[in-house]
XYZ file of C-alpha atoms in Angstrom:
119
model
C -211.011 34.109 74.557
C -210.527 30.883 72.658
C -209.781 31.334 68.999
C -208.593 29.325 66.026
C -207.848 31.485 63.022
C -207.137 29.959 59.628
C -205.243 31.788 56.920
C -203.493 31.074 53.654
C -206.395 30.145 51.439
C -206.839 31.594 47.993
C -207.184 30.955 44.285
C -204.582 28.756 42.635
C -204.303 26.663 39.509
C -204.316 22.895 39.502
C -200.874 21.518 40.275
C -199.861 24.446 42.446
C -199.357 24.553 46.208
C -200.789 26.387 49.191
C -199.869 26.450 52.865
C -202.651 26.948 55.344
C -202.004 28.170 58.867
C -204.107 27.801 61.993
C -203.216 30.195 64.804
C -204.532 29.218 68.224
C -205.085 31.430 71.250
C -206.902 31.312 74.568
C -206.110 27.694 75.461
C -203.126 25.459 76.117
C -202.323 24.469 72.570
C -199.925 21.645 73.383
C -202.673 19.752 75.202
C -204.743 19.552 72.057
C -204.654 17.409 68.965
C -205.448 19.315 65.785
C -207.118 18.357 62.555
C -207.900 19.986 59.253
C -211.338 19.468 57.750
C -212.874 20.693 54.534
C -216.381 21.209 53.287
C -217.932 21.835 49.913
C -221.409 23.432 49.876
C -224.045 20.722 49.842
C -221.645 18.047 51.035
C -220.641 16.764 54.432
C -217.552 18.045 56.145
C -214.665 15.617 55.827
C -211.421 15.248 57.695
C -208.278 15.883 55.684
C -205.442 15.352 58.166
C -204.766 15.130 61.882
C -201.799 15.611 64.189
C -201.245 14.639 67.810
C -200.490 17.200 70.448
C -196.752 16.595 70.276
C -196.708 16.178 66.511
C -195.388 12.636 66.569
C -198.513 11.030 65.152
C -199.995 12.056 61.849
C -203.003 10.824 59.925
C -204.335 11.588 56.465
C -207.409 10.957 54.407
C -206.638 8.731 51.459
C -206.932 11.590 48.987
C -204.477 13.694 50.970
C -201.770 11.060 51.362
C -198.663 11.911 49.387
C -199.859 15.436 48.580
C -200.638 17.143 51.902
C -198.440 17.522 54.970
C -199.785 18.475 58.381
C -197.452 19.942 60.983
C -197.470 22.110 64.074
C -195.228 24.450 66.016
C -196.283 24.432 69.645
C -193.924 27.301 70.449
C -195.944 29.429 68.022
C -199.336 27.899 68.872
C -199.827 27.250 65.186
C -200.689 24.293 62.991
C -200.126 24.067 59.272
C -201.367 22.218 56.234
C -199.028 22.180 53.274
C -201.020 21.270 50.185
C -199.137 20.261 47.056
C -200.272 19.124 43.617
C -203.658 20.664 44.201
C -206.598 19.373 42.222
C -209.837 21.061 41.247
C -211.560 18.590 43.593
C -209.658 20.103 46.532
C -211.734 23.262 46.225
C -213.496 23.747 49.570
C -213.579 25.758 52.753
C -210.859 24.406 55.028
C -211.289 24.440 58.795
C -208.912 23.651 61.602
C -210.209 22.138 64.819
C -208.734 21.184 68.173
C -209.612 18.536 70.761
C -208.069 17.666 74.088
C -205.566 14.886 73.486
C -207.667 12.301 75.374
C -211.008 13.337 73.858
C -212.769 12.224 70.698
C -214.661 15.501 70.297
C -213.312 18.547 68.520
C -214.428 21.386 70.774
C -212.742 24.356 69.106
C -213.216 25.311 65.475
C -211.989 28.071 63.248
C -214.166 29.998 60.828
C -212.505 28.526 57.769
C -210.485 29.676 54.794
C -211.502 29.181 51.169
C -209.271 27.239 48.820
C -210.271 27.558 45.185
C -208.396 25.460 42.643
C -208.991 26.242 38.980
C -208.219 24.045 36.011
């Protein structure tokens, strides 16, 4: 059974850090690129960061550059999002998603983890 399970969300104050994890199972993780998305109720889902299947190519949304770090450990079938200097505007549900390395479509999605940043 294919599964992506996010964890690590919670309530923090502005300026603090959180590390999100995305544990994958049921598919060959190292054949898939991974991305983190976030969504605020009433707004469209937006991509935060992406990582290639081998981890050698990274991409970030402008707002995440310099604050967030995406990484993965293929031996553990897990991807991570280290979030530093959190802002109130980062409050959202964060999702991880996976796509085959040659595809443009994210076919597997987690259920999300809530990040709540207070001022």
